[in-house]
């Protein structure tokens, strides 16, 4: 594929000995920077908007290489003078883009070879230098801007699931107003101690197992087996 037909592919060197002296003459390296400071880029990757990566050199040569994502490999490399003189020269390149950094080596059909280094600046235009096998170095500037691929959105951190709130029923209480005999059931039998004396609850607060009925209260007490008993309500217990 002839990439220059679609503005694609060039380098530093000349197709004929007569042009070699003019094209290979070094001009001062001028790796131009953006005219004003730009905010640092936050990109996960960069995409060149064409199938050929092209740049113009400071000695009026347009150079192009196959662009395959982050690779610049293949026999489609070419360069041509921007004034159209001398025709184009083809070549085979091997190159890679690692993040912002670009490195390409190319062997031209006219016997010259070149080493390209560059970097994508904060304005998304790549700039760098190209040096041929005779030690001649020129600066270059990419024709098109790379596109910045933003990093993936940060995933929200999982929220720890709060422990479910236990809906405990309100504690039931009552107040024993005077000493009360403890029974094994409502309308049941009095509990006796080891001497055969009735077991009593002394006046004071008491926890209820369940709400009191009209005549009896089911209470917690450690004075009887099982920790529960019954006391007569009327005249002995007040309930909130």
PDB file of C-alpha atoms in Angstrom, residues 67-167:
ATOM      1  CA  UNK A  67       0.324   2.630  12.484  1.00  0.00           C
ATOM      2  CA  UNK A  68      -1.019  -0.479  14.198  1.00  0.00           C
ATOM      3  CA  UNK A  69      -2.128   0.756  17.585  1.00  0.00           C
ATOM      4  CA  UNK A  70       1.117   0.890  19.511  1.00  0.00           C
ATOM      5  CA  UNK A  71       3.263  -0.645  16.741  1.00  0.00           C
ATOM      6  CA  UNK A  72       4.885   0.943  13.676  1.00  0.00           C
ATOM      7  CA  UNK A  73       5.964  -2.175  11.794  1.00  0.00           C
ATOM      8  CA  UNK A  74       5.935  -3.113   8.117  1.00  0.00           C
ATOM      9  CA  UNK A  75       7.100  -2.253   4.629  1.00  0.00           C
ATOM     10  CA  UNK A  76       4.813   0.771   4.256  1.00  0.00           C
ATOM     11  CA  UNK A  77       7.319   3.298   5.548  1.00  0.00           C
ATOM     12  CA  UNK A  78       8.083   6.169   3.180  1.00  0.00           C
ATOM     13  CA  UNK A  79       9.370   9.717   3.015  1.00  0.00           C
ATOM     14  CA  UNK A  80       9.118  12.514   0.470  1.00  0.00           C
ATOM     15  CA  UNK A  81      10.219  16.100   0.183  1.00  0.00           C
ATOM     16  CA  UNK A  82       7.322  18.406   0.988  1.00  0.00           C
ATOM     17  CA  UNK A  83       7.971  20.370  -2.202  1.00  0.00           C
ATOM     18  CA  UNK A  84       7.402  17.174  -4.201  1.00  0.00           C
ATOM     19  CA  UNK A  85      10.905  17.041  -5.658  1.00  0.00           C
ATOM     20  CA  UNK A  86      12.652  13.716  -6.078  1.00  0.00           C
ATOM     21  CA  UNK A  87       9.696  11.384  -5.562  1.00  0.00           C
ATOM     22  CA  UNK A  88       9.202   9.214  -2.504  1.00  0.00           C
ATOM     23  CA  UNK A  89      11.439   6.604  -0.929  1.00  0.00           C
ATOM     24  CA  UNK A  90      10.071   3.443   0.614  1.00  0.00           C
ATOM     25  CA  UNK A  91      11.324   1.460   3.574  1.00  0.00           C
ATOM     26  CA  UNK A  92      10.615  -1.191   6.212  1.00  0.00           C
ATOM     27  CA  UNK A  93      10.198  -0.189   9.837  1.00  0.00           C
ATOM     28  CA  UNK A  94      10.017  -1.725  13.292  1.00  0.00           C
ATOM     29  CA  UNK A  95       8.710   0.471  16.068  1.00  0.00           C
ATOM     30  CA  UNK A  96       6.694   0.697  19.234  1.00  0.00           C
ATOM     31  CA  UNK A  97       4.859   3.249  21.330  1.00  0.00           C
ATOM     32  CA  UNK A  98       5.156   2.615  25.041  1.00  0.00           C
ATOM     33  CA  UNK A  99       2.726   4.991  26.743  1.00  0.00           C
ATOM     34  CA  UNK A 100       3.837   8.392  25.459  1.00  0.00           C
ATOM     35  CA  UNK A 101       7.287   7.297  24.255  1.00  0.00           C
ATOM     36  CA  UNK A 102       7.880   6.413  20.586  1.00  0.00           C
ATOM     37  CA  UNK A 103      10.836   4.467  19.142  1.00  0.00           C
ATOM     38  CA  UNK A 104      11.120   3.439  15.471  1.00  0.00           C
ATOM     39  CA  UNK A 105      13.953   1.944  13.382  1.00  0.00           C
ATOM     40  CA  UNK A 106      13.655   1.950   9.600  1.00  0.00           C
ATOM     41  CA  UNK A 107      15.724   0.624   6.710  1.00  0.00           C
ATOM     42  CA  UNK A 108      15.236   2.649   3.529  1.00  0.00           C
ATOM     43  CA  UNK A 109      15.362   1.225  -0.006  1.00  0.00           C
ATOM     44  CA  UNK A 110      18.139   3.694  -0.953  1.00  0.00           C
ATOM     45  CA  UNK A 111      20.521   2.164   1.589  1.00  0.00           C
ATOM     46  CA  UNK A 112      20.042   4.658   4.392  1.00  0.00           C
ATOM     47  CA  UNK A 113      18.642   3.736   7.780  1.00  0.00           C
ATOM     48  CA  UNK A 114      17.168   5.916  10.519  1.00  0.00           C
ATOM     49  CA  UNK A 115      16.401   5.817  14.224  1.00  0.00           C
ATOM     50  CA  UNK A 116      13.354   7.744  15.445  1.00  0.00           C
ATOM     51  CA  UNK A 117      12.658   8.733  19.033  1.00  0.00           C
ATOM     52  CA  UNK A 118       9.834  10.941  20.287  1.00  0.00           C
ATOM     53  CA  UNK A 119       7.217  11.574  22.887  1.00  0.00           C
ATOM     54  CA  UNK A 120       3.572  12.626  22.983  1.00  0.00           C
ATOM     55  CA  UNK A 121       3.462  16.060  24.606  1.00  0.00           C
ATOM     56  CA  UNK A 122       0.658  17.399  26.797  1.00  0.00           C
ATOM     57  CA  UNK A 123      -0.974  19.001  23.728  1.00  0.00           C
ATOM     58  CA  UNK A 124      -1.270  15.407  22.327  1.00  0.00           C
ATOM     59  CA  UNK A 125       1.146  16.134  19.466  1.00  0.00           C
ATOM     60  CA  UNK A 126       4.180  13.853  19.213  1.00  0.00           C
ATOM     61  CA  UNK A 127       7.601  15.453  18.773  1.00  0.00           C
ATOM     62  CA  UNK A 128      11.105  14.086  18.599  1.00  0.00           C
ATOM     63  CA  UNK A 129      14.242  13.549  16.534  1.00  0.00           C
ATOM     64  CA  UNK A 130      15.282  11.329  13.650  1.00  0.00           C
ATOM     65  CA  UNK A 131      18.917  10.312  13.116  1.00  0.00           C
ATOM     66  CA  UNK A 132      20.236   8.533  10.039  1.00  0.00           C
ATOM     67  CA  UNK A 133      23.144   6.110   9.753  1.00  0.00           C
ATOM     68  CA  UNK A 134      25.480   8.986   8.838  1.00  0.00           C
ATOM     69  CA  UNK A 135      24.824  10.674  12.190  1.00  0.00           C
ATOM     70  CA  UNK A 136      22.612  13.446  10.803  1.00  0.00           C
ATOM     71  CA  UNK A 137      19.817  14.414  13.200  1.00  0.00           C
ATOM     72  CA  UNK A 138      16.669  16.409  12.494  1.00  0.00           C
ATOM     73  CA  UNK A 139      13.685  17.268  14.633  1.00  0.00           C
ATOM     74  CA  UNK A 140      10.128  16.293  13.719  1.00  0.00           C
ATOM     75  CA  UNK A 141       6.550  17.160  14.669  1.00  0.00           C
ATOM     76  CA  UNK A 142       3.531  14.894  14.220  1.00  0.00           C
ATOM     77  CA  UNK A 143       0.858  15.965  11.740  1.00  0.00           C
ATOM     78  CA  UNK A 144      -2.151  14.945  13.833  1.00  0.00           C
ATOM     79  CA  UNK A 145      -2.964  14.869  17.505  1.00  0.00           C
ATOM     80  CA  UNK A 146      -3.240  11.632  19.398  1.00  0.00           C
ATOM     81  CA  UNK A 147      -6.509  11.005  21.180  1.00  0.00           C
ATOM     82  CA  UNK A 148      -6.406  10.579  24.935  1.00  0.00           C
ATOM     83  CA  UNK A 149      -8.156   7.479  26.257  1.00  0.00           C
ATOM     84  CA  UNK A 150      -9.347   8.393  29.761  1.00  0.00           C
ATOM     85  CA  UNK A 151      -8.792   5.907  32.562  1.00  0.00           C
ATOM     86  CA  UNK A 152     -11.775   3.769  33.517  1.00  0.00           C
ATOM     87  CA  UNK A 153     -14.070   5.314  36.070  1.00  0.00           C
ATOM     88  CA  UNK A 154     -13.129   4.402  39.585  1.00  0.00           C
ATOM     89  CA  UNK A 155     -15.450   1.770  40.907  1.00  0.00           C
ATOM     90  CA  UNK A 156     -17.187   2.743  44.141  1.00  0.00           C
ATOM     91  CA  UNK A 157     -15.906   0.873  47.127  1.00  0.00           C
ATOM     92  CA  UNK A 158     -18.364  -1.670  48.440  1.00  0.00           C
ATOM     93  CA  UNK A 159     -20.208  -0.427  51.460  1.00  0.00           C
ATOM     94  CA  UNK A 160     -20.075  -2.668  54.454  1.00  0.00           C
ATOM     95  CA  UNK A 161     -23.537  -3.952  55.088  1.00  0.00           C
ATOM     96  CA  UNK A 162     -24.572  -2.701  58.490  1.00  0.00           C
ATOM     97  CA  UNK A 163     -25.666  -5.317  60.918  1.00  0.00           C
ATOM     98  CA  UNK A 164     -29.441  -5.578  60.990  1.00  0.00           C
ATOM     99  CA  UNK A 165     -30.982  -3.854  63.922  1.00  0.00           C
ATOM    100  CA  UNK A 166     -32.607  -6.338  66.200  1.00  0.00           C
ATOM    101  CA  UNK A 167     -36.112  -5.265  66.977  1.00  0.00           C
TER     102      UNK A 167
END
